[in-house]
Coordinates of C-alpha atoms in Angstrom, one line a residue:
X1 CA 0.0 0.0 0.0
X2 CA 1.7 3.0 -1.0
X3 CA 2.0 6.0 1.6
X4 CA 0.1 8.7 1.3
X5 CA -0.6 12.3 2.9
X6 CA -3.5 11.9 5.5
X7 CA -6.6 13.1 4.3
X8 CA -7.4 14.7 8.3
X9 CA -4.6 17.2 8.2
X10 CA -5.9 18.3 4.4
X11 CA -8.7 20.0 6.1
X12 CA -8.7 20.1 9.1
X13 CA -7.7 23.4 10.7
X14 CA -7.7 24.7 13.9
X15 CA -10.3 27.8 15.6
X16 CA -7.9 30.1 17.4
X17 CA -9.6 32.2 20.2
X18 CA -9.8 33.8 23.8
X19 CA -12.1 33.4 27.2
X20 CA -9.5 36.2 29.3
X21 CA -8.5 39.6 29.4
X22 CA -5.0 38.3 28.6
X23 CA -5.5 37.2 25.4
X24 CA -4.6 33.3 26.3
X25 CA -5.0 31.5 23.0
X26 CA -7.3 28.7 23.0
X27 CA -8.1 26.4 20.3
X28 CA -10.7 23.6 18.9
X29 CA -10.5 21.6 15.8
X30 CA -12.6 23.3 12.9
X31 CA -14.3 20.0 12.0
X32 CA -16.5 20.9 15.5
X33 CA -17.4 24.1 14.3
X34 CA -20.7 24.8 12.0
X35 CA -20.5 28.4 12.5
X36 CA -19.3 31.6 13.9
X37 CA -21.8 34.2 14.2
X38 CA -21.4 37.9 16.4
X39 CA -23.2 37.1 19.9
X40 CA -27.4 37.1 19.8
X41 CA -30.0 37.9 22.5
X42 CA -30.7 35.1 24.6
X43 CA -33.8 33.4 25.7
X44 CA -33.2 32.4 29.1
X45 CA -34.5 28.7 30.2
X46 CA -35.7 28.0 33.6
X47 CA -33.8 25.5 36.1
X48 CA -31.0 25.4 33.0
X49 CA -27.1 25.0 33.8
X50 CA -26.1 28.3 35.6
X51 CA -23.0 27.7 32.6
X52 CA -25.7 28.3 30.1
X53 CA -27.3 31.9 29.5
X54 CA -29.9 31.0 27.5
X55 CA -30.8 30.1 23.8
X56 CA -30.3 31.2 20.0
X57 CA -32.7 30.6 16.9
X58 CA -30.6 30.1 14.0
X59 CA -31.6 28.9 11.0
X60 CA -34.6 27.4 12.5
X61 CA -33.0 25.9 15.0
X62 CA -33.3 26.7 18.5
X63 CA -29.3 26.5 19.9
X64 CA -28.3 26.7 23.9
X65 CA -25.4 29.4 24.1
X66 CA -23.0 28.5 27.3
X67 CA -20.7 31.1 28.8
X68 CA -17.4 29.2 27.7
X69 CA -15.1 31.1 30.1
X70 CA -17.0 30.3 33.2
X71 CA -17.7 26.7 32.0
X72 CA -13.6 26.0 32.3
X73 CA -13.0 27.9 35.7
X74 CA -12.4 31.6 34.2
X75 CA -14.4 35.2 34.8
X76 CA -17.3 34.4 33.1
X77 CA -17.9 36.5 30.6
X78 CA -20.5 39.6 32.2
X79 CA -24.1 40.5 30.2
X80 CA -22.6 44.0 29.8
X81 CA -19.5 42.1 27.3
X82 CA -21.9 40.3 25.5
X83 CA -22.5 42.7 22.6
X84 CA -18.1 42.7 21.9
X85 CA -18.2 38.2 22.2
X86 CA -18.6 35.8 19.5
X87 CA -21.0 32.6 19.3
X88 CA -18.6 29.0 18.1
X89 CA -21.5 27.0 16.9
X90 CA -20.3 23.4 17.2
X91 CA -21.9 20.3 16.4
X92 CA -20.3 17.8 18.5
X93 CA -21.7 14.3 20.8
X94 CA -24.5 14.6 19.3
X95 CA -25.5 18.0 19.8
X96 CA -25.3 21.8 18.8
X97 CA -24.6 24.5 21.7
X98 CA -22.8 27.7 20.6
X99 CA -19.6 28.5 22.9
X100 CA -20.0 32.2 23.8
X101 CA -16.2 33.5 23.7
X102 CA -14.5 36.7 24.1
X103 CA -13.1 37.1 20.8
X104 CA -12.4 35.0 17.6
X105 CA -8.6 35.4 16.2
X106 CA -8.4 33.4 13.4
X107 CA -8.4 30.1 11.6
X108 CA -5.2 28.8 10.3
X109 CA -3.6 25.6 9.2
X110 CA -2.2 23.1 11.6
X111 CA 0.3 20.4 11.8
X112 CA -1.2 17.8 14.3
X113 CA 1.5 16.0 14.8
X114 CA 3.3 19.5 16.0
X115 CA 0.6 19.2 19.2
X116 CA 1.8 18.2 22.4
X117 CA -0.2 16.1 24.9
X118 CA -1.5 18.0 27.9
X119 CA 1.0 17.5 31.3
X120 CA 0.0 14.3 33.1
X121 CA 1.0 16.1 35.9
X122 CA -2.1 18.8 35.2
X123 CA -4.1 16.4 36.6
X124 CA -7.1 14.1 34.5
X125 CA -9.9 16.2 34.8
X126 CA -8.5 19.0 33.6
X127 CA -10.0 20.8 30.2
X128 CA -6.8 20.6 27.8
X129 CA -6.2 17.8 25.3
X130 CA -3.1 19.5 23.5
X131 CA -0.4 22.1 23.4
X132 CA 1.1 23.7 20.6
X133 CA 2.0 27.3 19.6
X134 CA 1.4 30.2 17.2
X135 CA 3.8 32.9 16.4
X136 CA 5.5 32.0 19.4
X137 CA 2.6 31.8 21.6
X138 CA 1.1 29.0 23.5
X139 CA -2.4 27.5 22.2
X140 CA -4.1 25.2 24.3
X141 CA -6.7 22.5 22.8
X142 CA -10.0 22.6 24.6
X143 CA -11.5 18.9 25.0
X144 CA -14.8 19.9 24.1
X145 CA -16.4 16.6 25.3
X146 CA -15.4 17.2 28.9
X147 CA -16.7 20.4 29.1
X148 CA -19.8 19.2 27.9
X149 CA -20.2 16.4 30.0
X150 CA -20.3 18.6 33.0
X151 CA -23.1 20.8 31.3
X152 CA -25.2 17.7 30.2
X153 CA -24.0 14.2 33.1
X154 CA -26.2 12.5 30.8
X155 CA -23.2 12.4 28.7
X156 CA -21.3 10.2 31.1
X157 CA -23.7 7.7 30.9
X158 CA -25.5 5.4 28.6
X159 CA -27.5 2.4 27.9
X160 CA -25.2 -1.0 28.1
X161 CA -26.6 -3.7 26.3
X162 CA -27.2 -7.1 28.1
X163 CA -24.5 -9.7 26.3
X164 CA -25.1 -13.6 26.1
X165 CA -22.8 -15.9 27.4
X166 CA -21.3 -16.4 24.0
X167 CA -20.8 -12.7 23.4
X168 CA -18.9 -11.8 26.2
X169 CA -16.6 -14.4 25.8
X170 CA -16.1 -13.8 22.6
X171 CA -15.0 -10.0 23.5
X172 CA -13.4 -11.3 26.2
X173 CA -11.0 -13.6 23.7
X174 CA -9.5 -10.7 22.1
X175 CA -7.4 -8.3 23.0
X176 CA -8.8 -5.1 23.0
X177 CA -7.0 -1.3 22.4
X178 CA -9.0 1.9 23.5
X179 CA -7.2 5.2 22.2
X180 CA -8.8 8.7 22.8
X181 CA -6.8 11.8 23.9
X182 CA -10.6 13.1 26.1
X183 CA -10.4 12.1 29.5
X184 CA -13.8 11.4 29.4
X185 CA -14.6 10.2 26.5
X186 CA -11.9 7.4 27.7
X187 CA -13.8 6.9 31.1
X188 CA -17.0 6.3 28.7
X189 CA -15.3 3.6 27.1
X190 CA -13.7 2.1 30.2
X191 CA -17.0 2.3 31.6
X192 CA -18.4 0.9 29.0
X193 CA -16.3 -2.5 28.7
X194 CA -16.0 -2.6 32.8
X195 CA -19.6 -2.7 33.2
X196 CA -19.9 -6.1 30.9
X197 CA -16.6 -7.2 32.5
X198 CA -14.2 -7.3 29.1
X199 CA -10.4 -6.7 29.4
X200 CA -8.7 -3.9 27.8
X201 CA -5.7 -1.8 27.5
X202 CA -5.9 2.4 27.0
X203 CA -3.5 4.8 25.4
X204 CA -4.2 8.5 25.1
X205 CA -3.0 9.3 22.1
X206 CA -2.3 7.5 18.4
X207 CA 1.8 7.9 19.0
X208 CA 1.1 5.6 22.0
X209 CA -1.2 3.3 20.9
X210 CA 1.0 2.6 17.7
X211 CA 4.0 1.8 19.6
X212 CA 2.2 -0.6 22.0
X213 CA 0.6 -2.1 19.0
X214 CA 4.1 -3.1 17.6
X215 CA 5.6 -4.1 21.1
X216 CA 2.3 -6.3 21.5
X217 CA 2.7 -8.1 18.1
X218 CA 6.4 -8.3 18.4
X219 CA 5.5 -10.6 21.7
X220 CA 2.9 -12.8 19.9
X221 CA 0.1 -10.8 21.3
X222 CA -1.1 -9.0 18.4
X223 CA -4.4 -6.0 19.2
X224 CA -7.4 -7.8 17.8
X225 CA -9.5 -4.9 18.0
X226 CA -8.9 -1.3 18.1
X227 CA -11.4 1.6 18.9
X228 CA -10.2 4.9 18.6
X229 CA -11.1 8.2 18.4
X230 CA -10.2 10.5 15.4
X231 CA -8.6 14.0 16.7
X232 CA -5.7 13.4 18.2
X233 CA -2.4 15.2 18.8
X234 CA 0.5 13.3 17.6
X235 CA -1.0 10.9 15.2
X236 CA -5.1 11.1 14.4
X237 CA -7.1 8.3 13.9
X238 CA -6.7 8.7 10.4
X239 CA -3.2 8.2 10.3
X240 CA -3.5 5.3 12.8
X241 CA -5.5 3.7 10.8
X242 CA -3.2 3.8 7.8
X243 CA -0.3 2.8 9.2
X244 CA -1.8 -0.1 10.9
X245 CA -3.1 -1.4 7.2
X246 CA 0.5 -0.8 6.0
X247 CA 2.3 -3.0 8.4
X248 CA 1.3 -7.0 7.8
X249 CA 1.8 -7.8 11.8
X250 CA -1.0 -5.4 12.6
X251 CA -3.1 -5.3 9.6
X252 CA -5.9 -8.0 10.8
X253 CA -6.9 -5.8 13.2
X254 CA -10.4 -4.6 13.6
X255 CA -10.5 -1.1 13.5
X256 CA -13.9 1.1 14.9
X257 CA -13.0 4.9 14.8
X258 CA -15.0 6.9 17.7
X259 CA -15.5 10.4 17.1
X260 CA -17.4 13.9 17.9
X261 CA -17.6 14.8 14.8
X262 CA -21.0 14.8 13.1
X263 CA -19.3 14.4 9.3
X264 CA -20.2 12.8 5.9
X265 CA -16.3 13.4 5.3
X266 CA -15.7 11.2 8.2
X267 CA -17.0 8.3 6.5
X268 CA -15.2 8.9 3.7
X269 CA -11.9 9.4 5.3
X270 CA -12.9 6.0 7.2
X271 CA -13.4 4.2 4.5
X272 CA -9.9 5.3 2.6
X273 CA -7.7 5.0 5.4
X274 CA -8.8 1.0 6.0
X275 CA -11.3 1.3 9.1
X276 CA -13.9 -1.1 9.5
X277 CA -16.5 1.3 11.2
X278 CA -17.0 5.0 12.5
X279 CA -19.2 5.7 15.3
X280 CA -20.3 8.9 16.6
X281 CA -20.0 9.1 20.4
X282 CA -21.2 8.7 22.7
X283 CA -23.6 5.1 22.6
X284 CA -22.3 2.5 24.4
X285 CA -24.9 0.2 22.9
X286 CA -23.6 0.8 19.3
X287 CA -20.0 0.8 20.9
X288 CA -20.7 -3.1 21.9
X289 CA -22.6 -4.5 18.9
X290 CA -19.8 -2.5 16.7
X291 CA -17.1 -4.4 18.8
X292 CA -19.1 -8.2 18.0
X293 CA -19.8 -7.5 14.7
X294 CA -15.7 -7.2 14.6
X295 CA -14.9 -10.3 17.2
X296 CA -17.4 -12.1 14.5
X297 CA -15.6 -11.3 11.5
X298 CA -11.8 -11.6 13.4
X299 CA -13.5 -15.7 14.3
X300 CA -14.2 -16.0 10.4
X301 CA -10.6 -14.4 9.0
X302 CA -13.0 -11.9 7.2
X303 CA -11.1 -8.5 8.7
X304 CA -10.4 -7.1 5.2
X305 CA -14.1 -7.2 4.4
X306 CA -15.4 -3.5 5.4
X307 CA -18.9 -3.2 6.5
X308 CA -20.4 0.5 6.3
X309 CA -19.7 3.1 8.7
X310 CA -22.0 5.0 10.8
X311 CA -21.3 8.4 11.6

């Protein structure tokens, strides 16, 4: 399989903006963002999040607007600024909410694998996914589906499905790679596979899950089945994917990629880079029949037969 440039870093770009008076750069992935509009009037909800301030109709469709500064820990952002912020309208887990920000600085193209993972020693339930910098500047990557989980718990959990006998041992068999650079998007899938009692390693970022992937086949213990999300610093799920279909002691993995992103260019991008399935997060219930429709085809040698993806 000749090498070739991944399709993710074509596009995707990077939303550059600030929640302080300081002008500390932040930064989401543009495949997140729908829109960026000047700030609206709100209609305030009753017994909402005290993060949200209210909600937006645009283009017919009625959008909650959260105060993006206060939802992280900063000043929130005071009704008399409101009329200077911007709105990030993002489609991601399965929603839309507009991030209400303090200003937008620009868009501009980025070299992922240029992003450093967040400090370990920041702690795991901090709000960063990635560091890089801009004209000499630090950026910091927001994990978007954090901050959203503490908005809407509902997030954090899901419908499990009841598995058969036969099913979890047939998960249970393989071994299993989860690889997400979210904090809590990898508690959902720990969660997920510890509630049904099925064995699995984690890595938080592609780099990492790559490496172990080649020190696991080098022992005769090949990854049977990888699930993986698609932004990443490092190495995306994209380019995970490829190389894993371009080296014959991985290739027969299974390969689901998990993502935010509501896309038609995801599936796509799945389907050329040599995954099996794209989910969008979070459902644990599609997470596990996506999982035994792969230990099914690993039990029949069918791998390199692609099903269709999902997102």
């Amino acid at each position: 399989m000749a090498k070739i440039a991944s399709k993710a870093n074509q596009s995707q770009g990077m939303l550059m903006f600030t929640l302080t008076s300081n002008k500390q750069l932040f930064a989401i992935g543009t495949l997140k963002v729908r829109e960026i509009v000047p700030f609206q009037p709100t209609t305030q909800i009753p017994y909402s999040h005290h993060h949200v301030v209210g909600t937006i109709t645009l283009r017919n469709k009625t959008i909650p607007v959260i105060n993006m500064p206060a939802a992280i820990g900063f000043r929130p952002i005071q009704p008399e600024e409101y009329q200077s912020c911007y709105l990030i309208v993002t489609d991601c887990l399965r929603t839309v909410v507009a991030f209400m920000v303090r200003s937008i600085e620009k868009i501009i193209d980025c070299d992922w694998k240029s992003i450093e993972s967040a400090p370990k020693s920041t702690g795991s339930n901090v709000f960063v996914t990635g560091i890089t910098r801009y004209n000499d500047k630090i950026v910091q990557m927001l994990d978007v589906e954090l901050l959203l989980s503490k908005i809407y718990p509902q997030y954090e959990t899901t419908y499990i499905p009841m598995l058969t006998d036969i099913e979890r041992e047939r998960l249970k068999a393989l071994n299993i790679l989860l690889v997400d650079d979210s904090s809590i998007a990898r508690k959902q899938l720990s969660d997920a596979l510890d509630s049904i009692n099925i064995p699995y390693q984690v890595c938080n970022n592609g780099l990492e899950a790559l490496d172990l992937m080649r020190s696991e086949a080098a022992q005769g213990n090949p990854v049977n089945l990888l699930v993986s999300d698609i932004e990443m610093p490092g190495l995306d799920g994209y380019e995970l994917s490829f190389e894993i279909q371009s080296d014959g002691g991985l290739s027969n993995a299974y390969i689901i990629l998990h993502t935010s992103l509501s896309s038609e260019i995801c599936v796509e991008r799945a389907k050329q880079v040599g995954a099996h399935e794209a989910l969008e997060k979070f459902n644990a219930g599609d997470l596990i029949k996506a999982m035994l429709r792969g230990a099914a085809k690993l039990e029949t040698g069918c791998v390199t037969e692609h099903i269709d993806v999902d997102v």
